Tab-separated table of C-alpha atoms (C1' of nucleotides) in Angstrom:
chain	number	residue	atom	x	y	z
A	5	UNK	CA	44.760	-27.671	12.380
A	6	UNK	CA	47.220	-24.763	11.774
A	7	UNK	CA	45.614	-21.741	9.733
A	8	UNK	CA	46.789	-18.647	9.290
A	9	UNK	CA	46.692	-17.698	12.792
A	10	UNK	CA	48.607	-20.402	13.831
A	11	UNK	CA	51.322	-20.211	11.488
A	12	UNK	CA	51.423	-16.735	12.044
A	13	UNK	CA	52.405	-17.773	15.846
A	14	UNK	CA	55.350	-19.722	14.921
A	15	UNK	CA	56.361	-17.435	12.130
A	16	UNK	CA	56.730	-14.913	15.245
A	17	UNK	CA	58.523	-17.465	17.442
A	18	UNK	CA	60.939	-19.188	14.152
A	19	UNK	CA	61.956	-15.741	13.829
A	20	UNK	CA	63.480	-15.158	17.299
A	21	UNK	CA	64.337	-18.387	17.505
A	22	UNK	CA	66.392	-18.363	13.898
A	23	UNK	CA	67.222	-15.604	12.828
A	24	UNK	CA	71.288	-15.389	13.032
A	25	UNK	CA	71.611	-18.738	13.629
A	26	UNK	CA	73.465	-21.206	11.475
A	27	UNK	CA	72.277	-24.345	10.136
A	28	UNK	CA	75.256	-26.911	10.545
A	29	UNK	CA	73.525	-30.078	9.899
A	30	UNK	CA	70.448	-31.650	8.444
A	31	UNK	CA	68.751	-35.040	8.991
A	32	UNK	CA	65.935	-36.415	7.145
A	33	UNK	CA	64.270	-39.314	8.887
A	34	UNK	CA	61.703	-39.829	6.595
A	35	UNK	CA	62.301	-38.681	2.966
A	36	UNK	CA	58.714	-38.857	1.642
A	37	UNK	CA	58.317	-35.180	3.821
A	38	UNK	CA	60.622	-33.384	1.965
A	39	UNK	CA	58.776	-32.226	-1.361
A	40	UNK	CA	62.124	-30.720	-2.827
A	41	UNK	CA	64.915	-31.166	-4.204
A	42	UNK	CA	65.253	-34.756	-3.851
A	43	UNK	CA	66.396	-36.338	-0.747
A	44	UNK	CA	69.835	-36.168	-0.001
A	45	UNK	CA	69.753	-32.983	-2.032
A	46	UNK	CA	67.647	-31.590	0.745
A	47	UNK	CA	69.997	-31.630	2.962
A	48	UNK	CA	72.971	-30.398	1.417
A	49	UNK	CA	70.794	-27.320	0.010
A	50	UNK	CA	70.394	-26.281	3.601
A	51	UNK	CA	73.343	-27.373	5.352
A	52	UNK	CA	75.932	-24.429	6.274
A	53	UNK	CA	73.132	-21.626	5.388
A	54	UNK	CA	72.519	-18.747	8.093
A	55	UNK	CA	68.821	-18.270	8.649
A	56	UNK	CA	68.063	-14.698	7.757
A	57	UNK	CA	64.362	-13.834	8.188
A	58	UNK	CA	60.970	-15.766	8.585
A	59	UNK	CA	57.876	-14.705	7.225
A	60	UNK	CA	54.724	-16.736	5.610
A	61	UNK	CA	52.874	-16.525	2.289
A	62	UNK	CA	49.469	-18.344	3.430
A	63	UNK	CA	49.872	-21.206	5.415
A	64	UNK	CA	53.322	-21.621	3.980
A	65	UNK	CA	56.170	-20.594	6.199
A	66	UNK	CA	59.413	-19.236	4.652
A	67	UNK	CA	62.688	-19.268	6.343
A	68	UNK	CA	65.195	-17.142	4.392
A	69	UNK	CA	68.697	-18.713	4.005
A	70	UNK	CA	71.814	-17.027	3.253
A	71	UNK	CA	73.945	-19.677	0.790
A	72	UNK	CA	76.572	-21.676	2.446
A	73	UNK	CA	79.428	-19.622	3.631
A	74	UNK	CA	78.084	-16.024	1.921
A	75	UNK	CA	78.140	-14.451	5.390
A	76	UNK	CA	80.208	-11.326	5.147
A	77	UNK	CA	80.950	-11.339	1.455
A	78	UNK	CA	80.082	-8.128	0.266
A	79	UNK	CA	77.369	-7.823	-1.638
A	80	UNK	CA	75.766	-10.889	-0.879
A	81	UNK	CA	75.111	-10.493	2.872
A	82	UNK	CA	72.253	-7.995	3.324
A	83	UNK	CA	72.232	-4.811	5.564
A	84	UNK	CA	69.465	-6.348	8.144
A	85	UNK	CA	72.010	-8.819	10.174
A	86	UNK	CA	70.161	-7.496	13.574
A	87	UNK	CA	67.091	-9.528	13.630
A	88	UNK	CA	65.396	-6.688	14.993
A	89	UNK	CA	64.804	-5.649	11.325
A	90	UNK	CA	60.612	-5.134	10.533
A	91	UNK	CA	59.122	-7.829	8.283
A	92	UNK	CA	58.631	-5.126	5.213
A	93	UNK	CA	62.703	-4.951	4.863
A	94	UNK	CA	62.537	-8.750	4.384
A	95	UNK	CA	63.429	-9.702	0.560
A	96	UNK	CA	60.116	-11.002	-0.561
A	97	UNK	CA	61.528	-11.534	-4.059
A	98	UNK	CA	61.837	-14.750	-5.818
A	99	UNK	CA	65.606	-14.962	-5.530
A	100	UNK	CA	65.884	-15.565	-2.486
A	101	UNK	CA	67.034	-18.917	-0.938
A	102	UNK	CA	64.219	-20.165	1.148
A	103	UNK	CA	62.840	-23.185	3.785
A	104	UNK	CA	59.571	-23.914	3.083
A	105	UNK	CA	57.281	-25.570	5.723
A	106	UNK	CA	53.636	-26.490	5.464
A	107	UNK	CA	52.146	-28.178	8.225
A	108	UNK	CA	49.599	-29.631	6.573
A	109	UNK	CA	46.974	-30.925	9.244
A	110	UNK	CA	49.177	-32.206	12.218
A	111	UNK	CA	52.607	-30.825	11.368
A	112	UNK	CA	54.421	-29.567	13.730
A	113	UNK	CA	57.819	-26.961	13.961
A	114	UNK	CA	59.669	-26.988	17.248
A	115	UNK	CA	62.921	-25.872	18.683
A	116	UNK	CA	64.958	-27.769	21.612
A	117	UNK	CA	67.944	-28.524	22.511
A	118	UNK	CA	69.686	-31.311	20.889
A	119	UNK	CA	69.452	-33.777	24.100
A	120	UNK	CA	65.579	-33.174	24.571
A	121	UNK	CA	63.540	-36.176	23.152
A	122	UNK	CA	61.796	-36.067	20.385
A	123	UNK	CA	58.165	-35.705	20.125
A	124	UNK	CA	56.677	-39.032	17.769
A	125	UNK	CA	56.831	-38.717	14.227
A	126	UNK	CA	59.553	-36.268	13.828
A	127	UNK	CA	60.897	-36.759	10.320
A	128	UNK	CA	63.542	-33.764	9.742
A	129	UNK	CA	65.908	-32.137	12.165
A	130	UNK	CA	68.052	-29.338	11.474
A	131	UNK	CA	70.894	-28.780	13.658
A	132	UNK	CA	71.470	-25.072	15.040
A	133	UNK	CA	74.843	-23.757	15.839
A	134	UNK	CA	73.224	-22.875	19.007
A	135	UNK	CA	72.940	-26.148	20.383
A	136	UNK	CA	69.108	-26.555	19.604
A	137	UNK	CA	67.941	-28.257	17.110
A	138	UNK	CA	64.517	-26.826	14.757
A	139	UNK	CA	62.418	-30.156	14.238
A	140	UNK	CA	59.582	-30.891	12.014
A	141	UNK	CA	56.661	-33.567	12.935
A	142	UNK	CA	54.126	-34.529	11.237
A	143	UNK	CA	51.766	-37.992	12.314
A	144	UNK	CA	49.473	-37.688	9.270
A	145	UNK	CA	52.287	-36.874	6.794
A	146	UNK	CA	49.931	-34.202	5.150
A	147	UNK	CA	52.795	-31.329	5.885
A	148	UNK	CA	56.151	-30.973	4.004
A	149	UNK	CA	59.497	-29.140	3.692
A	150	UNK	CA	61.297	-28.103	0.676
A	151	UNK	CA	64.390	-26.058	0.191
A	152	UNK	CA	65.792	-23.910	-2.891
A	153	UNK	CA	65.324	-20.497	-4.752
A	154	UNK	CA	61.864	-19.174	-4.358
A	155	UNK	CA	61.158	-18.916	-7.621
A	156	UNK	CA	62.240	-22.241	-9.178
A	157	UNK	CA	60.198	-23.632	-5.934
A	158	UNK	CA	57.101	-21.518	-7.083
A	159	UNK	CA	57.742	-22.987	-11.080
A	160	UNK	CA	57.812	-26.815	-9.715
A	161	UNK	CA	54.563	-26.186	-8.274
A	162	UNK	CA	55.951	-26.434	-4.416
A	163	UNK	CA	54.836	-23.383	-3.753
A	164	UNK	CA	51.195	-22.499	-5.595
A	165	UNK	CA	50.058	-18.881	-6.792
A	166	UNK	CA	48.292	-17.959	-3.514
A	167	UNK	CA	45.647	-15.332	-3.673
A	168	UNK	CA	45.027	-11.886	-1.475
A	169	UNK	CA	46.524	-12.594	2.444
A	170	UNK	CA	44.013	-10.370	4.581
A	171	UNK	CA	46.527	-9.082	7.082
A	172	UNK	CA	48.967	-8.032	4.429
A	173	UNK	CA	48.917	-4.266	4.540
A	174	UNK	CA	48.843	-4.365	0.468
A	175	UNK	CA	45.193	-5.269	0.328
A	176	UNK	CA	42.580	-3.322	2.189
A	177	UNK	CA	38.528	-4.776	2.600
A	178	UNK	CA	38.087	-4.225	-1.264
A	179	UNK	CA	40.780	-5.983	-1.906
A	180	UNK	CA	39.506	-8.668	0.019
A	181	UNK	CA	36.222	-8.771	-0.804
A	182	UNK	CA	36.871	-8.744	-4.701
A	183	UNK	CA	38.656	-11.631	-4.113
A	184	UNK	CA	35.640	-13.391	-3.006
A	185	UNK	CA	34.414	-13.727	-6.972
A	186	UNK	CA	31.373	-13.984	-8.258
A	187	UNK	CA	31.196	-17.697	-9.216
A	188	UNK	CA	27.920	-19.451	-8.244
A	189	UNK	CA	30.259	-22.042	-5.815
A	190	UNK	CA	29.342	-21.271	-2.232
A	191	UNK	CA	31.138	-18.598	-0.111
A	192	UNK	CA	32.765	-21.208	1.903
A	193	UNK	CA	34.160	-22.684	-1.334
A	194	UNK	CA	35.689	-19.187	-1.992
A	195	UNK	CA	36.927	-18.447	1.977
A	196	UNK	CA	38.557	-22.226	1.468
A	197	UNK	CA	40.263	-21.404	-2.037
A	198	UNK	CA	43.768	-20.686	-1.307
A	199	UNK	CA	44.483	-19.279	-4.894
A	200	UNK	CA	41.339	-16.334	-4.404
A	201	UNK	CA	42.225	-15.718	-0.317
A	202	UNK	CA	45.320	-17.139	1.311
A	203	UNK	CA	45.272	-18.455	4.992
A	204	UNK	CA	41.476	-19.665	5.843
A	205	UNK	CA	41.330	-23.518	6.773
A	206	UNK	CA	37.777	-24.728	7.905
A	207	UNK	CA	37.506	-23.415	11.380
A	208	UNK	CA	37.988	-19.619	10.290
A	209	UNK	CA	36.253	-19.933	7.372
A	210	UNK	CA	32.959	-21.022	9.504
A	211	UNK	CA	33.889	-18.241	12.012
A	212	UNK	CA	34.106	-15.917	9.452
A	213	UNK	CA	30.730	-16.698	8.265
A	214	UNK	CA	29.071	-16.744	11.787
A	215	UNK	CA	30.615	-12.791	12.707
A	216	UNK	CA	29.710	-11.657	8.941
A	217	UNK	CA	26.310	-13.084	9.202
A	218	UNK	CA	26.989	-14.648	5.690
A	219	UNK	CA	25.909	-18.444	5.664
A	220	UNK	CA	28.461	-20.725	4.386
A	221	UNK	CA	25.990	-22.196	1.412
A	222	UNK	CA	25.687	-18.604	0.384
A	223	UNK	CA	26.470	-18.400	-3.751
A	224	UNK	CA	29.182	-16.062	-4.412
A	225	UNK	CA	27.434	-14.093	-7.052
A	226	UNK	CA	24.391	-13.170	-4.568
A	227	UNK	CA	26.442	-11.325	-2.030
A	228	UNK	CA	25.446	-8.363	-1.850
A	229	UNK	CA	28.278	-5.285	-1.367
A	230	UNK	CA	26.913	-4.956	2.632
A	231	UNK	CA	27.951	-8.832	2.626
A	232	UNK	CA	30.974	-8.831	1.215
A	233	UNK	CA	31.870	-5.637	3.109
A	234	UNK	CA	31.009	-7.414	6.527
A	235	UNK	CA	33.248	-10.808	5.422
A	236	UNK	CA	36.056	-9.020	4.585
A	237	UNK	CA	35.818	-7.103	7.806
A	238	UNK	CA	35.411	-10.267	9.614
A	239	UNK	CA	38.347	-11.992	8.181
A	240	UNK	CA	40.610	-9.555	9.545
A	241	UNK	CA	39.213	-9.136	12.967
A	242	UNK	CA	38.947	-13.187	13.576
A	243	UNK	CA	42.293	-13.747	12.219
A	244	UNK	CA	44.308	-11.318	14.335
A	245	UNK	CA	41.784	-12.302	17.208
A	246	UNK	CA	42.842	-15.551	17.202
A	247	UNK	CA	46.589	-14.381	16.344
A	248	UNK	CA	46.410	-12.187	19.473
A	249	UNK	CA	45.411	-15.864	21.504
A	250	UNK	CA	48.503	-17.520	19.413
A	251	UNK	CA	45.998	-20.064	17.609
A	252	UNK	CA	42.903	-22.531	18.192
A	253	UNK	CA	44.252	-25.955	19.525
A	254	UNK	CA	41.414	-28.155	18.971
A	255	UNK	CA	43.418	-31.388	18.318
A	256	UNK	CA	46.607	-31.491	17.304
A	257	UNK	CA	48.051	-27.607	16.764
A	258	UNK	CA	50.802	-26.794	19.377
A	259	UNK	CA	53.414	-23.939	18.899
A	260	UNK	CA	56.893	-24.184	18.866
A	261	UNK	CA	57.503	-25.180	22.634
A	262	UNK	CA	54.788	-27.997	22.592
A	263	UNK	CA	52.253	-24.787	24.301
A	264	UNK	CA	48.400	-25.147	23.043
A	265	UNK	CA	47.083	-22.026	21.860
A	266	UNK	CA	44.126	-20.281	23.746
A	267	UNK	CA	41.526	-19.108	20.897
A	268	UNK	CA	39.698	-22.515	21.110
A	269	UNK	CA	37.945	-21.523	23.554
A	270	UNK	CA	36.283	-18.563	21.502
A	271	UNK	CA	35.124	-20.188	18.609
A	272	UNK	CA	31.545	-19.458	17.771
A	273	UNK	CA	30.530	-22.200	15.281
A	274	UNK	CA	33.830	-24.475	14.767
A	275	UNK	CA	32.960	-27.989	16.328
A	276	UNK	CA	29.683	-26.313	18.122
A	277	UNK	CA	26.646	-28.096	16.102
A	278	UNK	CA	23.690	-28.324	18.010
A	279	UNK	CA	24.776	-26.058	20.615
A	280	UNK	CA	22.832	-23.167	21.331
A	281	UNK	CA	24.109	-19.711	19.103
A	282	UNK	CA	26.394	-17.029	20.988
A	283	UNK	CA	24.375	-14.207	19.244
A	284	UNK	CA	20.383	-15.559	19.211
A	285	UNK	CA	20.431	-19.447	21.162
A	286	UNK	CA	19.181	-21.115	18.486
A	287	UNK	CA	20.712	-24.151	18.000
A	288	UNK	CA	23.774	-23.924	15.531
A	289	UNK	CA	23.046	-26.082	12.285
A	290	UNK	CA	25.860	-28.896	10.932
A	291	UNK	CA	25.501	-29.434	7.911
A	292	UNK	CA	28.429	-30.667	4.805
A	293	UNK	CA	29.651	-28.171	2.304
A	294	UNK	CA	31.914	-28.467	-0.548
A	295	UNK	CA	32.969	-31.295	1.423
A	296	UNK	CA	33.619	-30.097	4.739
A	297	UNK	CA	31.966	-30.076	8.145
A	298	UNK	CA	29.948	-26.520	8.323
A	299	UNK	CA	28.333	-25.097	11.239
A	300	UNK	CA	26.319	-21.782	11.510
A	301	UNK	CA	23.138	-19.975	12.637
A	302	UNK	CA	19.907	-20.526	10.426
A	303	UNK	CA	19.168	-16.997	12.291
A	304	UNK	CA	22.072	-14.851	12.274
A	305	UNK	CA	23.692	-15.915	9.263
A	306	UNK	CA	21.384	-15.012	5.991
B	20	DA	C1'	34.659	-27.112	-10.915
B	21	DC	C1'	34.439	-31.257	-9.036
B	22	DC	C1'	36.436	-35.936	-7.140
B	23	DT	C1'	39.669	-38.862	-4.789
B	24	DA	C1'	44.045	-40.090	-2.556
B	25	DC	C1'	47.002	-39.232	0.933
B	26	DC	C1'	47.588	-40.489	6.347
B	27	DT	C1'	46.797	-41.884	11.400
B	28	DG	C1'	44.894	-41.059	16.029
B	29	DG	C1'	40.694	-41.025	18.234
B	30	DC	C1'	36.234	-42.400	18.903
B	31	DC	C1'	31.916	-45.144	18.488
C	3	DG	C1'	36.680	-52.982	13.382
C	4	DG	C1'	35.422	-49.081	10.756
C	5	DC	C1'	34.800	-44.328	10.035
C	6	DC	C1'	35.936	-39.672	10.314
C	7	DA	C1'	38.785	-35.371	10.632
C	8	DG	C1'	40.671	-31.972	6.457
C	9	DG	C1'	44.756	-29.191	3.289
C	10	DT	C1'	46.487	-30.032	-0.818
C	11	DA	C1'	47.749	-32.316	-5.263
C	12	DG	C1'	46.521	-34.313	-9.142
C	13	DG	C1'	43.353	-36.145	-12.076
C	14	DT	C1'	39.044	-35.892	-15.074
DNA sequence: ACCTACCTGGCC
DNA sequence: GGCCAGGTAGGT
């Protein structure tokens, strides 16, 4: 399931990959993916735009476009046409014209060249003026696209208020750990809410837990500052952990060349009930909260 | 702050 | 043949 660290890994690779390219035409196989504006709309919104940047907001993964023939109009093109440019020079203001992606559970972003067959369930394809083509899969249809000025996209609701992002450089541990609350609803509930802390899907948010010592059930409003200290600390260490490994592919979660990430095979707790625990050999506890499958250590995690 | 719908591949 | 995985939206 792609996280934060995963969509960090194909933020990294969209951005070599389409940055300075051209968009010169758009096919949507399956309209019900595209959450904005309105299918053919889609298509036309996109179609002739130069791709100027790629970042992410959460899980959400932005593709800045230039409008439709603005290249080299004065004033409208922006001095950062290398590609090479660092991610804090990127617009990150509402105006800007933007491709929104979220992958949902199985969605998938790749790049090939136009000939290569298509992986199953591919429902939009954008034609590069490279020859490749940037295509977006999805099996379980949770994922979507949409296309338009940030802003409008954030007032429809495509885009949702998204709270603190732990590896942005604008919010340090207190940041972070403020964030958390103090609402009786269990940390995990918190770690999960993507309008208090932006990225955390339900493997980090039980790895989290194990390397903080924190157990998931764990009422916000008992932390205690040593707690929230440690969960803030490990938010940023397993995230660009598993960043540095380019993602966790348990199932479905492949990178823009079809490659499987490597961090799987670190997880502590994710998918490990029963098993003994990395830190004490106990065996790790499954239990269900807020809904979701939730592993940890009764004895390392208090 | 909670509940359910959305979806399909994989597994029992 | 049925259930489960889970991120998000939308409803109560």
């Amino acid at each position: 399931m792609p996280e934060l660290p995963e969509v960090e890994t194909v933020v990294g690779d969209l951005r070599t990959a389409l940055v300075g390219r051209r968009i010169v035409a758009a096919a949507v196989h399956r309209p019900v993916v595209v959450r904005h504006p309105p299918w053919p709309t889609f298509a036309t919104t996109v179609m002739g735009t130069t791709v100027r940047g790629v970042d992410r907001q959460g899980k959400f993964v932005l593709c800045e476009l230039t409008a439709a023939g603005s290249e080299g109009v004065p004033g409208v093109a922006r001095q950062r046409s290398s590609g090479a440019v660092p991610e804090e020079a990127l617009d990150d203001g509402d105006g800007r014209l933007v491709l929104v992606v979220h992958l949902g559970m199985t969605g998938h972003l790749g790049v090939w060249p136009r000939e290569h067959p298509r992986l199953p369930h591919t429902h939009v394809v954008l034609d590069l003026d490279d020859g490749r083509q940037l295509r977006f899969a999805d099996a379980r249809r949770f994922g979507r696209v949409a296309a338009g000025v940030l802003g409008e996209l954030r007032e429809r609701g495509v885009v949702p208020r998204l709270g603190v992002d732990p590896l942005s450089p604008g919010f340090g541990a207190a940041a972070i750990a403020a964030a958390l609350g103090n609402t009786r609803r269990p940390v995990k509930a918190a770690l999960l809410d993507q309008s208090r802390i932006a990225g955390l899907g339900n493997i980090y948010a039980d790895e989290v837990c194990h390397v903080a010592g924190v157990r998931p059930t764990r009422r916000c409003h008992r932390l205690t500052r040593s707690q929230r200290q440690r969960l803030a600390e490990a938010m940023v260490a397993v995230l660009r952990t598993a960043i540095t490994d380019r993602g966790s592919s348990i199932d479905d979660y492949r990178d823009l060349w079809n490659v499987p990430g490597r961090h799987q095979e670190k997880l502590c707790v994710y998918g490990r009930g029963g098993q003994p625990c990395v830190g004490c050999g106990l065996p790790l506890k499954q239990t269900r909260v807020v809904g979701r499958t939730t592993v940890y250590c009764p004895r390392c995690q208090r």
